[in-house]
Short mmCIF file of C-alpha atoms and ligand atoms in Angstrom, two decimals:
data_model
loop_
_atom_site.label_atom_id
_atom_site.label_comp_id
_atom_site.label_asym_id
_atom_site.label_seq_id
_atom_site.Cartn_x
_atom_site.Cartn_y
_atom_site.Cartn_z
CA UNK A 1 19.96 -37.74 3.48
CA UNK A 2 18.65 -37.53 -0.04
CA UNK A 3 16.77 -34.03 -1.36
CA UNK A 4 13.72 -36.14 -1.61
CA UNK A 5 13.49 -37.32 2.06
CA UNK A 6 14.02 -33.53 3.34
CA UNK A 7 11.04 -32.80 1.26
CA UNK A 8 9.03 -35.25 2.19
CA UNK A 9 9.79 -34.40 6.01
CA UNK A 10 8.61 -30.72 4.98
CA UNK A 11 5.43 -31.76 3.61
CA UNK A 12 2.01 -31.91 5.99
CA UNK A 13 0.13 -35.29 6.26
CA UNK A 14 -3.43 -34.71 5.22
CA UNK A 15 -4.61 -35.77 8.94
CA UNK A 16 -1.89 -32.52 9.72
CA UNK A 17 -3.11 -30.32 7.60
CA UNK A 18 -7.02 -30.72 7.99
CA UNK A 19 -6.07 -30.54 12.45
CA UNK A 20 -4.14 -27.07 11.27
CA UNK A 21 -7.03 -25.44 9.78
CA UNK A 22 -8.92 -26.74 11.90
CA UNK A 23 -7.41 -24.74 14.80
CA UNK A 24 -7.10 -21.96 12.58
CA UNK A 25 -10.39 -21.83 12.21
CA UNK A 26 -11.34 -21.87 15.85
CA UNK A 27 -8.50 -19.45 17.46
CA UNK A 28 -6.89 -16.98 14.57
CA UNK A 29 -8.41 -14.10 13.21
CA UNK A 30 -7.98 -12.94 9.65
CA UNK A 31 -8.40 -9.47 8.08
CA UNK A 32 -12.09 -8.24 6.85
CA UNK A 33 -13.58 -11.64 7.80
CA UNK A 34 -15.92 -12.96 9.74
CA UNK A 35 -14.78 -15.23 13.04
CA UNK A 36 -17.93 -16.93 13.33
CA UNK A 37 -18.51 -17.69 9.47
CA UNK A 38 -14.59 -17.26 8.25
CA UNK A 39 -13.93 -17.39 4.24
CA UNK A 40 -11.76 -20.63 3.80
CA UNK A 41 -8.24 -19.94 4.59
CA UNK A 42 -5.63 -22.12 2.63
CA UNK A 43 -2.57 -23.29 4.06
CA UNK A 44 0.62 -22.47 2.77
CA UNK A 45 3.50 -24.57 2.78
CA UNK A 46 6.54 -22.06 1.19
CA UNK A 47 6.73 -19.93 -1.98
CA UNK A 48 9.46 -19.35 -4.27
CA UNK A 49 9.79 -16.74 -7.20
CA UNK A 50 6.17 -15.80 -8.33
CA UNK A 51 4.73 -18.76 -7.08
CA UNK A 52 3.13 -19.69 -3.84
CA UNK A 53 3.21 -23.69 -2.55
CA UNK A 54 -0.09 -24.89 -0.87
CA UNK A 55 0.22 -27.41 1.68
CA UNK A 56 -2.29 -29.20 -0.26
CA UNK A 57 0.52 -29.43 -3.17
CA UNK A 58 -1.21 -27.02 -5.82
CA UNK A 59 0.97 -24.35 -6.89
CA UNK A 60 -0.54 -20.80 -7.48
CA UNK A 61 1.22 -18.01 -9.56
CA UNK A 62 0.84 -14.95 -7.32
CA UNK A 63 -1.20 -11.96 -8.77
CA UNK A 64 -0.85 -10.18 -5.45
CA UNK A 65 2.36 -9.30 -4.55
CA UNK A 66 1.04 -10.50 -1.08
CA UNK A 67 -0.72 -7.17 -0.88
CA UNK A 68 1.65 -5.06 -2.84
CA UNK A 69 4.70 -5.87 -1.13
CA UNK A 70 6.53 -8.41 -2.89
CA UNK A 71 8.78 -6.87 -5.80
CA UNK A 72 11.52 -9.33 -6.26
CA UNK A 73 9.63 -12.85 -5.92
CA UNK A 74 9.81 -15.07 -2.47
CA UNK A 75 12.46 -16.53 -1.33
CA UNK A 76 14.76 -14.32 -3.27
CA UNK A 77 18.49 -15.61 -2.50
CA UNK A 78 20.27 -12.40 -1.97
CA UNK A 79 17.27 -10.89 0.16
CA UNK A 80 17.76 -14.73 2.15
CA UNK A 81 21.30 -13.52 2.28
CA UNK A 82 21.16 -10.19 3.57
CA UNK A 83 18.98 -10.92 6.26
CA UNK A 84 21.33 -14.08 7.39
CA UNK A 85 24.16 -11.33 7.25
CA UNK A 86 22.25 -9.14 9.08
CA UNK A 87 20.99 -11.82 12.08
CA UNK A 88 24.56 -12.91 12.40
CA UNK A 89 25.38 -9.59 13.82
CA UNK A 90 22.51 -8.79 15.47
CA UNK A 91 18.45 -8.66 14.56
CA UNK A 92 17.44 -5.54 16.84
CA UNK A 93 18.81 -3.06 19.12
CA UNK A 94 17.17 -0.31 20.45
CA UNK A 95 16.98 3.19 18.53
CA UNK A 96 17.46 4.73 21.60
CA UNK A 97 20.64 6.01 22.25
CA UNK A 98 21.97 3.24 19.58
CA UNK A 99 22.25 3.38 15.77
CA UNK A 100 23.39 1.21 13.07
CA UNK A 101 24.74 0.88 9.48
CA UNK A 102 21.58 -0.70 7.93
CA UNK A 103 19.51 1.76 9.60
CA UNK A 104 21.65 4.68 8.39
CA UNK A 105 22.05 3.26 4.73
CA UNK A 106 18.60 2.61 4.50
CA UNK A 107 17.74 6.43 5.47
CA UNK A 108 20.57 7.66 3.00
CA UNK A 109 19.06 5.82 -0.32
CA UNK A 110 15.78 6.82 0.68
CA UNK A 111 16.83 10.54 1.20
CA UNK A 112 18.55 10.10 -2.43
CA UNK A 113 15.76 8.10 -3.83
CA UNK A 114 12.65 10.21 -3.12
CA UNK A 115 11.49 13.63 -4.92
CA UNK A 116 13.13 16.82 -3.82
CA UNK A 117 13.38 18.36 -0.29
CA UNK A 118 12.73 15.63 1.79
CA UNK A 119 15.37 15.31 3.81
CA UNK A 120 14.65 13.55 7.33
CA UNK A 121 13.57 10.12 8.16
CA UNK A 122 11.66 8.10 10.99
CA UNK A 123 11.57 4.52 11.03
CA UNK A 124 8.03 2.58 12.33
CA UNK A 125 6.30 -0.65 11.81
CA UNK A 126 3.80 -0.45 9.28
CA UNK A 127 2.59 1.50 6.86
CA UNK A 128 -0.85 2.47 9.43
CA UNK A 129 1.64 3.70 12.13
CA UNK A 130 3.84 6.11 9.48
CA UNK A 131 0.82 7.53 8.23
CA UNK A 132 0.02 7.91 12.58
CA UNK A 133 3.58 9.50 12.25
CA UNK A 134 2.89 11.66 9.41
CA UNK A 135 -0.37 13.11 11.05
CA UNK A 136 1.33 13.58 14.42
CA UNK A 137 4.09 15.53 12.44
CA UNK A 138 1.78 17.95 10.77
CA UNK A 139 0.03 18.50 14.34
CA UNK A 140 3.10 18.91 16.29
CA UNK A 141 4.76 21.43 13.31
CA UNK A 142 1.60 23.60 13.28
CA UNK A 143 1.96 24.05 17.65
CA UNK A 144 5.69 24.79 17.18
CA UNK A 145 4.59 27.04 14.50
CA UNK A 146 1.54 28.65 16.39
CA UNK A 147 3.98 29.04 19.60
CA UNK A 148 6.66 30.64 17.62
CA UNK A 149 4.35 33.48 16.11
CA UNK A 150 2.18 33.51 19.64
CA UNK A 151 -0.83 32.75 18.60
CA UNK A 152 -3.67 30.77 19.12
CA UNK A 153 -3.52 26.90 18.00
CA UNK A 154 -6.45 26.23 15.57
CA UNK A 155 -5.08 24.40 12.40
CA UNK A 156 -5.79 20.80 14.18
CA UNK A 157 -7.43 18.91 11.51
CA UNK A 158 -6.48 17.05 8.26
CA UNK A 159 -8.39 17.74 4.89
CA UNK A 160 -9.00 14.64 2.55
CA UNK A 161 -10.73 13.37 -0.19
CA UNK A 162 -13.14 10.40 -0.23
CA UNK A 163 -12.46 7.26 -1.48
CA UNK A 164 -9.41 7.23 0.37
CA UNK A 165 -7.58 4.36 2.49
CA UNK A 166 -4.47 5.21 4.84
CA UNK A 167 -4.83 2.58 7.28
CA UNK A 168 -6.85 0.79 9.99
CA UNK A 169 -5.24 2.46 13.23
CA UNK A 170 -7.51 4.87 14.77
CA UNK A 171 -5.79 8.52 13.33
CA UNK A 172 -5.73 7.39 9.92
CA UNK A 173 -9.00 5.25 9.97
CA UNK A 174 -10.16 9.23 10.57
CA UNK A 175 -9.02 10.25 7.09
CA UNK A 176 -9.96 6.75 5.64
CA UNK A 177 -13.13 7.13 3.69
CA UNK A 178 -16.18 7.48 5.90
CA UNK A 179 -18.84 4.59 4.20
CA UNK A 180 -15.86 2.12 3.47
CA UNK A 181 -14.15 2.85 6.48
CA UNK A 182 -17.41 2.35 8.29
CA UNK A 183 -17.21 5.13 10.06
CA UNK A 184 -20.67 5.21 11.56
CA UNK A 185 -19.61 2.60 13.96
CA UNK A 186 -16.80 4.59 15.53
CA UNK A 187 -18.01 8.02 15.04
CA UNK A 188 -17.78 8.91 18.84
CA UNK A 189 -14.17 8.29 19.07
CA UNK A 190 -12.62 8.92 15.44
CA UNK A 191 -11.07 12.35 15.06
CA UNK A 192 -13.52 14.68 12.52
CA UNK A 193 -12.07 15.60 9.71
CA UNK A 194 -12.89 17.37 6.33
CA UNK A 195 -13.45 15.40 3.24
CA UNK A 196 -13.52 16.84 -0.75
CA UNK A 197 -15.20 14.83 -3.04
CA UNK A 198 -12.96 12.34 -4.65
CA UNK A 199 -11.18 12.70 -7.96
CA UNK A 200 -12.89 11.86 -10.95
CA UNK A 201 -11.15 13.05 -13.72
CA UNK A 202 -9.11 9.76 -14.54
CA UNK A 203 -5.66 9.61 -15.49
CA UNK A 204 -5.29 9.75 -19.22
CA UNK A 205 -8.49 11.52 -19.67
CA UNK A 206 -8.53 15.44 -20.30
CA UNK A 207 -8.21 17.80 -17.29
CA UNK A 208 -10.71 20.45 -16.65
CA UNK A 209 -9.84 22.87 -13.63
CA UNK A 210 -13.59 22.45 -12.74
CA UNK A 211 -12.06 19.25 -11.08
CA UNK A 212 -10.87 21.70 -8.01
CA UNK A 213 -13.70 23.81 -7.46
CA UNK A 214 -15.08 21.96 -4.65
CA UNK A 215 -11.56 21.44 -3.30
CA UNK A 216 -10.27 24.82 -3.42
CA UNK A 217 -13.55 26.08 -1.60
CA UNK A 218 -13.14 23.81 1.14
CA UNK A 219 -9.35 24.95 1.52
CA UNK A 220 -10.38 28.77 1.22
CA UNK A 221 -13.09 28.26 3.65
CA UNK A 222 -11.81 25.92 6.25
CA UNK A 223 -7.44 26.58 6.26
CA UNK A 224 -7.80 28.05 9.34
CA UNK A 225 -8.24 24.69 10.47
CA UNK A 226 -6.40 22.35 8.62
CA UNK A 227 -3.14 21.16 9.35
CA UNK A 228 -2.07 18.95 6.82
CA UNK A 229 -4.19 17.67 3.67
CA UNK A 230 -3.14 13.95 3.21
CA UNK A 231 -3.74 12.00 -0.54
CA UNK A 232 -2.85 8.96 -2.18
CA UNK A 233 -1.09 10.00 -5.27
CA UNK A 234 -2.41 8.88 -8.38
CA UNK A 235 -3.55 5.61 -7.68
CA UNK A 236 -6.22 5.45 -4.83
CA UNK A 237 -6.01 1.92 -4.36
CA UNK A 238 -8.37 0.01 -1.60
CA UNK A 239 -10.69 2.94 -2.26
CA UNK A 240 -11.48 1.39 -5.09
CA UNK A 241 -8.66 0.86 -7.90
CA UNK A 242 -9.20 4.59 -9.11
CA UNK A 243 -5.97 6.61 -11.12
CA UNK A 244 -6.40 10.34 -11.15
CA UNK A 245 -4.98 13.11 -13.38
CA UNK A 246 -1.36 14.39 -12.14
CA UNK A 247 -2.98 17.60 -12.47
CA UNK A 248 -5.26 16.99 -9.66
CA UNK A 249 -1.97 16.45 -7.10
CA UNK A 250 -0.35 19.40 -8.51
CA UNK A 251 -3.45 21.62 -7.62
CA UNK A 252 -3.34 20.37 -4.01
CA UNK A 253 0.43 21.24 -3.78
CA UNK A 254 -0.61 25.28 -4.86
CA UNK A 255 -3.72 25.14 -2.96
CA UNK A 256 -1.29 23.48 0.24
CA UNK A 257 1.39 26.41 -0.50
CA UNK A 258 -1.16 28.85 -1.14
CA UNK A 259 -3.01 28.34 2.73
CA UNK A 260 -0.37 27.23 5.00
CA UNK A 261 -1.10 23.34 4.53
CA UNK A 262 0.89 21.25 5.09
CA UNK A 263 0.96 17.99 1.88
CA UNK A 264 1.33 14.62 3.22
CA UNK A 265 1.79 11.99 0.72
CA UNK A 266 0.88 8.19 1.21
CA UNK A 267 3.15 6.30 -1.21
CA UNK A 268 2.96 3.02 0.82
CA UNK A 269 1.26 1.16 -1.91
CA UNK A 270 2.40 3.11 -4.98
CA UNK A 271 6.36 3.87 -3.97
CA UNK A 272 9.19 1.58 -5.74
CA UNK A 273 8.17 1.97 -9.48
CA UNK A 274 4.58 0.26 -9.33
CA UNK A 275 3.28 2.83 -11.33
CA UNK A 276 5.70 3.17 -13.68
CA UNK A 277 7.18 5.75 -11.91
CA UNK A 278 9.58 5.39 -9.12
CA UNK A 279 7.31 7.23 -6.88
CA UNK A 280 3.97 8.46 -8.30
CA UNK A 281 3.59 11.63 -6.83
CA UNK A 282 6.90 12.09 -9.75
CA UNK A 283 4.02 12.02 -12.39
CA UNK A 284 2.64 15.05 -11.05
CA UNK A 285 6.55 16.58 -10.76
CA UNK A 286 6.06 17.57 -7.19
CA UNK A 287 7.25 17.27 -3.48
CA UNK A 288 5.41 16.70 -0.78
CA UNK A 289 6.06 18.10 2.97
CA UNK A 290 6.03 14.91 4.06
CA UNK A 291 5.87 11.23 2.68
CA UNK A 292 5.02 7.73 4.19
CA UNK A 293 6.02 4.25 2.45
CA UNK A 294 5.44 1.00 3.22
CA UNK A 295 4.27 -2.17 1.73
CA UNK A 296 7.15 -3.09 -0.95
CA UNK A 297 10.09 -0.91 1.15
CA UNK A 298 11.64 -4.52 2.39
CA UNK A 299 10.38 -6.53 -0.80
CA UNK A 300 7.87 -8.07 1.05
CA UNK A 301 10.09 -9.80 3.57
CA UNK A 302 9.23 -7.87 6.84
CA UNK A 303 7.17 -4.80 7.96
CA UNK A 304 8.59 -1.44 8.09
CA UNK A 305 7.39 1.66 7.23
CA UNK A 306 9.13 5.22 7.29
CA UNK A 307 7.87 8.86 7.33
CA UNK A 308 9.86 11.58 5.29
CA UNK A 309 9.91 15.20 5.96
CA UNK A 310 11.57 18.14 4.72
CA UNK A 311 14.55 20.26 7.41
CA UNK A 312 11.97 22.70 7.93
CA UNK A 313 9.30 20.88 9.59
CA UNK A 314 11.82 18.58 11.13
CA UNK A 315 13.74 21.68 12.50
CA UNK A 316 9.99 23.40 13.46
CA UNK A 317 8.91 20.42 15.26
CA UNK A 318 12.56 19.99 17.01
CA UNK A 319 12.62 24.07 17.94
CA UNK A 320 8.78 23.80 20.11
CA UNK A 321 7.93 22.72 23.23
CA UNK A 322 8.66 19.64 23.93
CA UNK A 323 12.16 20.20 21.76
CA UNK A 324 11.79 16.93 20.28
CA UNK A 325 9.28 14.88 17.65
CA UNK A 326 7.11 12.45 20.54
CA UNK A 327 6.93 8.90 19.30
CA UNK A 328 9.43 5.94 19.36
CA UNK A 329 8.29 2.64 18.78
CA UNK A 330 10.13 -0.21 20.32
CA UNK A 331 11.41 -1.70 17.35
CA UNK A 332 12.21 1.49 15.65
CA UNK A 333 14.74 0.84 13.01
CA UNK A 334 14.67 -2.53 13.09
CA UNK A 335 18.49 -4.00 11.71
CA UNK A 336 16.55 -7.16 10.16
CA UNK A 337 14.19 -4.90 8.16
CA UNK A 338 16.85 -2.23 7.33
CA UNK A 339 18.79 -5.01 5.94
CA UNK A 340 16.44 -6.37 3.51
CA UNK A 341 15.05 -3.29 2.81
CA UNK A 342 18.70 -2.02 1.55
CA UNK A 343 18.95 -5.36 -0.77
CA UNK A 344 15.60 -4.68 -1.75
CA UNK A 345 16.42 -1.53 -3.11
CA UNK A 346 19.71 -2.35 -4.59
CA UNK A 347 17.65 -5.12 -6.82
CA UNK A 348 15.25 -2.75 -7.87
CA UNK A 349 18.34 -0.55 -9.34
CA UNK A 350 20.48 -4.00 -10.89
CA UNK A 351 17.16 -5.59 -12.30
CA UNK A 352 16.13 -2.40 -14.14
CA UNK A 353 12.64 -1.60 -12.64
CA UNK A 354 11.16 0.44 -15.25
CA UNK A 355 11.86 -2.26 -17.97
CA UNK A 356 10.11 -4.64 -15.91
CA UNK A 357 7.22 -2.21 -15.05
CA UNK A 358 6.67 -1.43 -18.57
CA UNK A 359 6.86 -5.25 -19.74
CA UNK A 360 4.16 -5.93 -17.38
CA UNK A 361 1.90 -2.88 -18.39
CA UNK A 362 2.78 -3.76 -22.04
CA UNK A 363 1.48 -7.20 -21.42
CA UNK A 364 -1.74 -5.75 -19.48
CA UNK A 365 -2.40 -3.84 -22.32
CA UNK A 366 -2.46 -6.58 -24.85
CA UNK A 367 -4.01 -9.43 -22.73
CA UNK A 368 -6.01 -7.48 -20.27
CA UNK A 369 -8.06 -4.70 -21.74
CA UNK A 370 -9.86 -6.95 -24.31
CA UNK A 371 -11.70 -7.99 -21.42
CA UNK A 372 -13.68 -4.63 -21.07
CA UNK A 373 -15.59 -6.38 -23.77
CA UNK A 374 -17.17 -8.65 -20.93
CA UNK A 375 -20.58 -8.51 -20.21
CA UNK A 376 -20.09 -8.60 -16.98
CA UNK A 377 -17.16 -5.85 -17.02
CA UNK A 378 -17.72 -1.95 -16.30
CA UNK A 379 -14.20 -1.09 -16.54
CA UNK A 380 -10.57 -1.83 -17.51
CA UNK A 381 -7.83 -0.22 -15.52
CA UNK A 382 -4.18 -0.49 -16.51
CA UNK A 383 -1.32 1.97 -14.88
CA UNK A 384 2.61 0.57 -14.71
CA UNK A 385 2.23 -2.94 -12.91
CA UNK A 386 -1.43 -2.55 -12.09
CA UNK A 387 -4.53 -4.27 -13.54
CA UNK A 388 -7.76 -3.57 -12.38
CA UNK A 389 -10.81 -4.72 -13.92
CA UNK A 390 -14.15 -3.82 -12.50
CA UNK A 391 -17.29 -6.07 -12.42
CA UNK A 392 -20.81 -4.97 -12.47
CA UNK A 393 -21.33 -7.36 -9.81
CA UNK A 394 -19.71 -7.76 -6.75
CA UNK A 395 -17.61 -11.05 -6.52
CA UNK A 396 -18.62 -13.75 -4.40
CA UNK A 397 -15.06 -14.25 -2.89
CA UNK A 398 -15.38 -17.71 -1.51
CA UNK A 399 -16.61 -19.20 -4.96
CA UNK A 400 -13.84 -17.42 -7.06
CA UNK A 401 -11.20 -17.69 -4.95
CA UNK A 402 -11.39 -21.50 -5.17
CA UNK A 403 -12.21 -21.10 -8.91
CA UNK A 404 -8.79 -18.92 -9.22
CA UNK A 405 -6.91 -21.86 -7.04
CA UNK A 406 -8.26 -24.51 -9.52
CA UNK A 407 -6.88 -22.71 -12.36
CA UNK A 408 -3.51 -22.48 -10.50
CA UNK A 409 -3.54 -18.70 -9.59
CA UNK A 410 -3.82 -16.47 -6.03
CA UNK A 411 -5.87 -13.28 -6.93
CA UNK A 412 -7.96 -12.02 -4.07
CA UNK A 413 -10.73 -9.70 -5.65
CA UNK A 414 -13.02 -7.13 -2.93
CA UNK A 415 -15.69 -5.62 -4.33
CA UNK A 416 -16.52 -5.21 -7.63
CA UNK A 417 -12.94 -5.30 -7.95
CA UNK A 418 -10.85 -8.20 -9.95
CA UNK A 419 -6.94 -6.80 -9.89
CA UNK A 420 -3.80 -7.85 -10.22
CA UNK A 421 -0.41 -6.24 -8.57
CA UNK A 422 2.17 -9.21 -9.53
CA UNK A 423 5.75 -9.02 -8.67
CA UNK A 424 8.47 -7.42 -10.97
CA UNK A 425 9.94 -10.41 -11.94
CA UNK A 426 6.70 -12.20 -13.65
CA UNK A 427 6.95 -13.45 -16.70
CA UNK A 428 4.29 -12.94 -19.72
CA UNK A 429 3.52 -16.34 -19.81
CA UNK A 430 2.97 -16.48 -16.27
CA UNK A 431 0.79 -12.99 -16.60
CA UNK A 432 -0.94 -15.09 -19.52
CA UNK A 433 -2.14 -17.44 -17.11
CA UNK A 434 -3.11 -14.60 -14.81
CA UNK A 435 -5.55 -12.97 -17.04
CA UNK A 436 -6.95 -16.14 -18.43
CA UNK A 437 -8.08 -17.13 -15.18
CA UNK A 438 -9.68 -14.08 -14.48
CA UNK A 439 -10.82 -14.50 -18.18
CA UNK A 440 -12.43 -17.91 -17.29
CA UNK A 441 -14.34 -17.00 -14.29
CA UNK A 442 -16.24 -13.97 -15.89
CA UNK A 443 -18.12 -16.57 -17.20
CA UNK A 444 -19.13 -18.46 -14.04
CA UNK A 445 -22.26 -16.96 -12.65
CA UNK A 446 -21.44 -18.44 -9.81
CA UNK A 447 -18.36 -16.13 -8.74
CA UNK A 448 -20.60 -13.36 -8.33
CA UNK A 449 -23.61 -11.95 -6.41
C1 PLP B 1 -1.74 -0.72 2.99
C2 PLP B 1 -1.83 0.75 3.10
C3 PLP B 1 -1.71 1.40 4.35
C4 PLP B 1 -1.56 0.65 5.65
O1 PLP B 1 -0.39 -0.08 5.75
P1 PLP B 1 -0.28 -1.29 6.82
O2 PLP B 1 1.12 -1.75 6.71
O3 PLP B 1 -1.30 -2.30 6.41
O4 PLP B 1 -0.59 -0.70 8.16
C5 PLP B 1 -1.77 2.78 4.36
N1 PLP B 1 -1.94 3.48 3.22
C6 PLP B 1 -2.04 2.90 2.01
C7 PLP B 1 -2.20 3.74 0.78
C8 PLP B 1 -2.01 1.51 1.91
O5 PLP B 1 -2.16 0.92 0.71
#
């Protein structure tokens, strides 16, 4: 059989491909959009390196990273091969009771790769369940911790800051922020918490201490409480594409030591050098109590998610009541996941991730922040492998994403918000056609409201 038949066989008749969508239409839900009036969905036939291959045979260079979790391109052959290794022996067995090499590597280069003192790691999912993990953690420490000095429980709540995303389960919807988390419509079962302004003082930009008033009075006044404050570092992303001053995280990590708190850090969309720095709580120089990443931890190849905590609260938890931490999902540890995620990591090391990082933020620098120019822009964001560029207007999504598909690209704007999070590998004159699209339709009224 000749390489041109087997593609051929791949491919989707049009009649196919119109009956596909149209039963996608009718029976499968997609995030954040409506079922009854559903923003086109286009069909995707495989993707390969940077670029994603509709079943309608246009090719689109991917500006997403398929939400921030592709590093090393699709398709990636020694990913491909790891995970074939991996299924030969096995895809899953339970994490009860049973353990496993790719497992157990995985946990070891994570211990090794991740800022000081955290030293313990629990497999999950996704990146909304660790953060669940994370919160659990900080509520089971602090009633070993009450139990152990014999008092009475009362630090039960988390502390935050607004403009904030951790998830959509229902703990960390709670510390999700409360307009863009909507969380009017669930206020009689979400868990109240306590929420400081967000940070304005924007990385790059002087720091002023003023920037912690409000914060520090909520910690003096409410620590009693509060058993864990929990933060994006640096980059607060689906909040809104906003960088913050390092100094900011290094105040909450005296104002956590100073009142008992304990720091979680969400590094599921900044971990694995998208910043610029490996993990970006490193631009701030400290260590949280405990850590949750997600998104890019298996290149983009299958969810899993882990939670990282230090001995102590590990040890705390595992010396109260119920003697051990209470949560285990079913595929906990999954071998398939562990696997990729190990080759994920290894390519980070062998293809030099902070070269590539700063080639793409030297190439957002040139090509991207001439746009602030626009008319229609407010703002130009750039920080290691993220672009953000911020409209005046909100973007009507259906218009431009079929205006970015035209011009041979996949960027999904929300918002006000046009960004780009492409994977490591891009190259400039792939990023060139990037920006030029986005270029392009800042000039069609018709891609915004
Ligand atoms: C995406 C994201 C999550 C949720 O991860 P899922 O895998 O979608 O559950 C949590 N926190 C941050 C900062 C994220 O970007």
């Amino acid at each position: 059989m000749s390489i041109k038949q087997t593609k051929k066989q791949a491919q989707l008749s049009l009649s196919e491909q119109h009956s596909l969508l149209r039963l996608d239409k009718e029976h499968v839900w997609h995030p954040y959009t409506s079922m009854s009036e559903p923003l086109p969905s286009y069909l995707v036939e495989s993707a390969h390196g940077v670029m994603i291959n509709l079943a309608s045979g246009e090719q689109l260079i991917d500006g997403m990273s398929s939400w921030w979790s592709v590093l090393h391109g699709y398709n990636h052959p020694k990913l491909n091969k790891a995970l074939q290794e991996q299924a030969a022996k096995m895809s899953h067995v339970m994490f009860g009771g049973l353990t496993h090499q790719s497992a157990i590597t995985l946990c070891e280069k994570l211990i090794a790769l991740t800022p000081n003192g955290l030293d313990k790691v629990f497999l999950s999912d996704s990146g909304s369940v660790s953060v669940e993990v994370a919160m659990k953690m900080a509520l089971q420490y602090q009633h070993a911790v009450a139990e152990k000095k014999q008092c009475v429980l009362t630090k039960t709540k988390l502390l935050t800051v607004k403009n904030g995303y951790h998830g959509d389960t229902f703990a960390a919807m709670s510390v999700c922020d409360p307009v863009t988390g909507m969380h009017q419509i669930f206020e009689q079962v979400l868990m109240p918490q306590y929420f400081a302004p967000a940070p304005n003082i924007k990385f790059g930009e002087p720091w002023s201490t003023d920037e912690v008033t409000e914060l520090s009075r909520l910690f003096a006044k409410h620590h009693h409480d509060i058993a864990a404050f929990i933060i994006e570092p640096i980059v607060q992303g689906t909040g809104g594409m906003r960088f913050y001053h390092p100094e900011y995280l290094k105040a909450c990590r005296l104002l956590c030591d100073q009142y008992g708190v304990l720091l979680i850090v969400d590094e599921i969309a900044t971990g694995f050098g998208r910043t610029g720095k490996l993990f970006a709580c490193e631009w701030a120089d400290i260590s949280p109590d405990i850590m949750c990443l997600g998104k890019t931890l298996t290149g983009g190849y299958i969810t899993l998610a882990a939670t990282l905590c230090s001995s102590h609260i590990a040890q705390t938890i595992s010396e109260g009541e119920a003697g051990c931490f209470m949560h285990g999902p079913t595929f906990m540890g999954n071998a398939l996941a562990c696997a990729v995620a190990n080759a994920s990591i290894d390519l980070l090391i062998e293809n030099n991730w902070q070269s590539q990082v700063k080639g793409i933020e030297n190439a957002l620098n040139t090509l991207l922040s001439p746009l602030a120019e626009h008319p229609r822009v407010a703002d130009v964001r750039i920080l290691g492998s993220i672009g953000a560029v911020e409209c005046k207007q909100t973007v009507n999504l259906a218009q431009i994403q079929k205006r970015f598909v035209e011009l041979g690209v996949w960027i999904r704007p929300f918002g006000q918000l046009i960004y780009i999070i492409p994977p490591l590998i891009i190259t400039t004159m792939q990023l060139t056609t990037l920006i030029n699209a986005i270029a392009t339709v800042l000039n069609e009224e018709q891609c915004f409201n």
